[in-house]
XYZ file of C-alpha atoms in Angstrom:
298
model
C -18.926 20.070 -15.648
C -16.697 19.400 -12.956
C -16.876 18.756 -8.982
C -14.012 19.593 -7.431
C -13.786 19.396 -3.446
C -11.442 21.274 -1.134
C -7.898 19.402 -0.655
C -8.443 16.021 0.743
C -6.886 14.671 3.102
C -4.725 11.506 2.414
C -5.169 8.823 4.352
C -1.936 8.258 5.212
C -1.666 11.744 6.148
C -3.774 11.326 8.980
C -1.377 8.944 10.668
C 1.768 10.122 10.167
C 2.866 10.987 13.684
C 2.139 6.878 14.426
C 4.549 6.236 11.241
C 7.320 8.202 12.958
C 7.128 6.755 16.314
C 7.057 3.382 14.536
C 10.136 4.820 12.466
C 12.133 5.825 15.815
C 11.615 2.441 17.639
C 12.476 0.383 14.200
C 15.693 2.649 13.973
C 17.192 1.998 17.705
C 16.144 -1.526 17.522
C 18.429 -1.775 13.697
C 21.505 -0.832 15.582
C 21.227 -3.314 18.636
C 20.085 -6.165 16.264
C 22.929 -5.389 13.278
C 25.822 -5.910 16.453
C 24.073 -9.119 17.781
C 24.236 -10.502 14.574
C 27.645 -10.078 14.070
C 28.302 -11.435 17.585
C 26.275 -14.351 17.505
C 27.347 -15.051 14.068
C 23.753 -16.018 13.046
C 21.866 -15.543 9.824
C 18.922 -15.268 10.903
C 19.505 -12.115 13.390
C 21.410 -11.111 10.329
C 18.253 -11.606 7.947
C 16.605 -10.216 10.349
C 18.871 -7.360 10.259
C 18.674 -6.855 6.944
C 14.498 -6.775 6.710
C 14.581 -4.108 9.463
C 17.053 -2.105 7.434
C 14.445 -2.364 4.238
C 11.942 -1.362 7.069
C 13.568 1.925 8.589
C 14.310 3.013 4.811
C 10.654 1.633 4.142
C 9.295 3.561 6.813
C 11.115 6.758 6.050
C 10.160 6.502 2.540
C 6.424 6.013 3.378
C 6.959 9.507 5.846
C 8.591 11.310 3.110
C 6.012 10.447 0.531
C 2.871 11.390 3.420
C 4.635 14.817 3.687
C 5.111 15.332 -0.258
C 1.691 14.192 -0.529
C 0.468 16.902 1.528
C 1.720 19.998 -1.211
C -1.114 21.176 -2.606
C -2.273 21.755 -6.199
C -0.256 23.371 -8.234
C -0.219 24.413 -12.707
C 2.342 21.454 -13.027
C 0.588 19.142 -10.632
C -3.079 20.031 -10.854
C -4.161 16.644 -8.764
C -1.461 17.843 -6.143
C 1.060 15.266 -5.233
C -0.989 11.845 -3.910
C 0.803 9.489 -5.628
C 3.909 9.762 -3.857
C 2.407 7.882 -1.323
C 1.823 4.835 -3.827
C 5.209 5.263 -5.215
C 6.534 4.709 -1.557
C 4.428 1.405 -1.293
C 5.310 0.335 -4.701
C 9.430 0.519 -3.540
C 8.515 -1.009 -0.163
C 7.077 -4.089 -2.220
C 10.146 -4.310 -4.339
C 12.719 -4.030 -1.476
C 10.807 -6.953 0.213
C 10.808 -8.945 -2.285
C 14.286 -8.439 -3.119
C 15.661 -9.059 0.660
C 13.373 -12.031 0.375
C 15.027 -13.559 -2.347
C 18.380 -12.587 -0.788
C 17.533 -14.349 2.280
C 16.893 -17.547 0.727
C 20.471 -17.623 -1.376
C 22.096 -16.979 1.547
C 20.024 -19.531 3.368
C 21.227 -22.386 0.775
C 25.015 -21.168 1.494
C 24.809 -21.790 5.137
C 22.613 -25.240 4.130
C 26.269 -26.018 2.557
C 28.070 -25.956 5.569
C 26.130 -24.475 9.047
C 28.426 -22.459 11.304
C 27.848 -22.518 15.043
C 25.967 -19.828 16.420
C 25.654 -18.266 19.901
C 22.375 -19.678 20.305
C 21.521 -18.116 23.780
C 22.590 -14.502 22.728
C 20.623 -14.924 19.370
C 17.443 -15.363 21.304
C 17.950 -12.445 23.185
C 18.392 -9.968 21.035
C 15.729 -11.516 19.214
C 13.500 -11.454 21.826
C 13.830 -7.338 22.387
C 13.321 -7.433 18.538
C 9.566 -9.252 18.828
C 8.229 -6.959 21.098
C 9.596 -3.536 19.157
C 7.778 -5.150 15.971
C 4.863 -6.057 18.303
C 4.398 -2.355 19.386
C 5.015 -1.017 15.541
C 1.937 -3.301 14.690
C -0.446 -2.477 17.296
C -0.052 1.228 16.496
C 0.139 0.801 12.750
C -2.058 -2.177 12.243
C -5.563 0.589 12.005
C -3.842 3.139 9.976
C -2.878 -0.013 7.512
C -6.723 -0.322 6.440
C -6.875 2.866 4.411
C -4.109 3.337 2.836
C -1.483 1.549 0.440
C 1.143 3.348 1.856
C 0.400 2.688 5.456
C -0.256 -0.628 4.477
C 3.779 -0.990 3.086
C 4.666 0.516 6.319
C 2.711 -2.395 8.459
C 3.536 -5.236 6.171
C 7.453 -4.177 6.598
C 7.059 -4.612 10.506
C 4.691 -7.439 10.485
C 8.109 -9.014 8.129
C 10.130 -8.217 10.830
C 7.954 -9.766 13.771
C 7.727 -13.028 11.574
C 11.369 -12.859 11.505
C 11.904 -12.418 14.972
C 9.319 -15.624 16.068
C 11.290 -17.341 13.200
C 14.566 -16.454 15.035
C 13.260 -16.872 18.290
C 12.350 -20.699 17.415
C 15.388 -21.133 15.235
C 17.503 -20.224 19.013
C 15.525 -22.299 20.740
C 15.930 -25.730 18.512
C 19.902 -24.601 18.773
C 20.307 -23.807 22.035
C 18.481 -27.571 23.315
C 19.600 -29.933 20.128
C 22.176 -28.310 18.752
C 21.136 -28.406 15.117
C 22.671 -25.267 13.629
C 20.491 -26.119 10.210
C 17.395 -24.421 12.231
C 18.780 -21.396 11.542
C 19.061 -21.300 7.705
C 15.754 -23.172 7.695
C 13.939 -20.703 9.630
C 15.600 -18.271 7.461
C 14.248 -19.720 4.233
C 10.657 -20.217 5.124
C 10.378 -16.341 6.737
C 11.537 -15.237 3.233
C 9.098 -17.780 1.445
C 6.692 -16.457 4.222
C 6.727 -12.826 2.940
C 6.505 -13.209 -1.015
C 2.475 -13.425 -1.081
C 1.725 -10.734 0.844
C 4.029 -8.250 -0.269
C 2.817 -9.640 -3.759
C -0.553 -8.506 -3.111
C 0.515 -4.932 -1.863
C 2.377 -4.669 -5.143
C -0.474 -5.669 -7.381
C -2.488 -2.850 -5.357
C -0.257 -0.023 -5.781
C 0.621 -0.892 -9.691
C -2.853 -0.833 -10.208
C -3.384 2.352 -9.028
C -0.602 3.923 -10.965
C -2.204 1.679 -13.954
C -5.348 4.325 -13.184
C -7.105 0.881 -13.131
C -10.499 0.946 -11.248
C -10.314 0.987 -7.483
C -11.604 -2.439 -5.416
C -13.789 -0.361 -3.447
C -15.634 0.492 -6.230
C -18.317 -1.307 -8.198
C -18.280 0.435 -11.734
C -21.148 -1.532 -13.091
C -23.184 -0.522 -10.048
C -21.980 3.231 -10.745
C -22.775 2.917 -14.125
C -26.567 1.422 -13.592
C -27.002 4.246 -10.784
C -26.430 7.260 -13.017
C -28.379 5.891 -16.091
C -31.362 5.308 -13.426
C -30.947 8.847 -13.040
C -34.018 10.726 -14.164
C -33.221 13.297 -17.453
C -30.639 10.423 -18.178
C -30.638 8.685 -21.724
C -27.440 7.111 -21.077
C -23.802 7.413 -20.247
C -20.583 6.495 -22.088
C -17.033 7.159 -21.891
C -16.840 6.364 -17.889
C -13.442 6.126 -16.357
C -13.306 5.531 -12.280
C -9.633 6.044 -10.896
C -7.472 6.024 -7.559
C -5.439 9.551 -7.188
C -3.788 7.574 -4.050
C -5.598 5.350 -1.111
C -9.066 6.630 -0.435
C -8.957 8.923 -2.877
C -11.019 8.152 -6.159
C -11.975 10.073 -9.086
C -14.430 9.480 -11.978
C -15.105 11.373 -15.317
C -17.934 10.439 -17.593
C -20.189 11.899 -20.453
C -23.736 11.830 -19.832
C -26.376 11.937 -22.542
C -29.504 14.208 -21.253
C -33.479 14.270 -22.654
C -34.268 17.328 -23.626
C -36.172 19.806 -21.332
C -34.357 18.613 -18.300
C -32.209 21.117 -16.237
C -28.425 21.059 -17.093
C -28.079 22.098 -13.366
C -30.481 20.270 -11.798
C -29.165 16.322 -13.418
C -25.910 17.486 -12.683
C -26.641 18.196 -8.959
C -28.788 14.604 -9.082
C -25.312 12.987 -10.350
C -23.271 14.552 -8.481
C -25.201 12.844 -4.968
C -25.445 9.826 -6.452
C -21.946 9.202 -6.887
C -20.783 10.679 -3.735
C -23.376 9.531 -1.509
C -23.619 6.197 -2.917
C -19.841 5.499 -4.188
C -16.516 5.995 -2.838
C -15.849 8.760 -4.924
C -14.487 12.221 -3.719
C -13.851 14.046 -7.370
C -16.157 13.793 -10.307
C -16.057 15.368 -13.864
C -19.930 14.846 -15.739
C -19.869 16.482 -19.441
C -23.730 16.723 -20.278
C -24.715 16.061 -24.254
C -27.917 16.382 -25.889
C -28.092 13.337 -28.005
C -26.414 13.134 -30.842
C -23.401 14.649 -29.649
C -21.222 11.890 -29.178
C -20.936 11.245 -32.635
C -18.196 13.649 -33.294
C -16.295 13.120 -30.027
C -12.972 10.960 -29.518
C -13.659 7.920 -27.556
C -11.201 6.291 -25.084
């Protein structure tokens, strides 16, 4: 028997409108910061460039999944459309991690030979660029907690504000020494700077398309909290699931004494794993005992 809530709400759904004013300011800042580069002739406002790029597409991506995610249930999609959002965050990790490694060849190029760079310029423009990422974080940095998606959406602008102290400090040591190297350098360790993170945020979302067990839950704590349950003889065949961020499932076959209330256990289940577990959608098949012997196991 089945439990089966109205639509939930997505967590990344409920911060949408703080996505696309993230969005807007990442997308006017792109422009500015793509002609400074060119200007100044430096790599790193051209890195820099080239992570806020993979952050506007990022960020658009992560919008476009929050409003897909919002269809609801239909024949074809019966759990509705969640895992766009994790889709989203999964191609946000890859385009990181790609940029990344992009960064760092072209970093060894310039090691080759270091051109001179308008030093003075570079800091500018980079400057205007720290305090756009600054403002993206502070609005998305709350939103990032629940949700994978939002998460690929803050770790793309917390990239970018890396970039921009890494810039900032790269100008600097040019503009007083003179040592065009600082800016390749810099270059190099924001991209080394961004791999474990955006490695993490990859292992999350891949999980949850694996339909591996969410963090947030502790299945061997669900487990001992339903057999505890009184009419229970035991339980087998218990899956726990993420449809997207915040948004778990569980399915299980429960093995009942006899004399107990179908109804009643169910209702005692049903509590425990909602009240006690971050579970919004559970599926309980009830079996006298005995019954599991001509079932298919998974």
């Amino acid at each position: 028997m089945e439990n089966t809530p109205t639509q939930t709400v997505s967590a990344g759904s409920r911060h949408k409108k703080n996505l696309l004013i993230v969005l807007c300011l990442s997308g006017t800042y792109l422009i500015a910061e793509v002609i400074g580069g060119i200007v100044t002739n430096s790599l790193a406002l051209l890195a820099d460039a080239a992570h806020m790029l993979t952050d506007v597409v990022g960020l658009l991506l992560a919008f476009i999944a929050i409003k897909i995610g919002e269809r609801k249930a239909d024949p074809s999609r019966t759990y509705g459309y969640y895992r766009t959002e994790i889709l989203a965050a999964v191609i946000n990790a890859v385009v990181l991690l790609a940029i990344s490694v992009y960064v760092l060849s072209e970093a060894y190029q310039r090691f080759q030979n270091p051109p001179e760079v308008q030093s003075k310029s570079m800091l500018i423009v980079a400057g205007i660029g720290l305090v756009v990422n600054v403002v993206g974080m502070m609005i998305l940095r709350k939103d990032s907690e629940g949700s994978l998606n939002m998460k690929g959406a803050y770790f793309e602008v917390l990239s970018d504000m890396l970039t921009s102290v890494g810039v900032m400090i790269a100008g600097v040591i040019m503009l007083t020494t003179g040592w065009y190297y600082a800016d390749p350098l810099i270059s190099a360790a924001i991209g080394l700077l961004i791999f474990p993170r955006t490695w993490r945020l990859l292992k999350e979302a891949i999980n949850v398309l694996l339909e591996g067990t969410p963090k947030d839950v502790d299945i061997h704590e669900l487990r001992k909290s339903l057999e505890q349950t009184p009419g229970v003889i035991n339980i087998h065949d218990l899956h726990v699931w993420s449809l997207t961020s915040s948004v778990n499932a569980m399915s299980t076959h429960v093995v009942k004494e006899t004399g107990y209330s179908q109804n009643e256990l169910l209702a005692a289940l049903t509590n425990t794993t909602i009240t006690n577990f971050k579970i919004s959608h559970t599926t309980f098949q009830i079996e006298e005992e005995g019954y599991e012997e001509n079932e298919v196991h998974l």
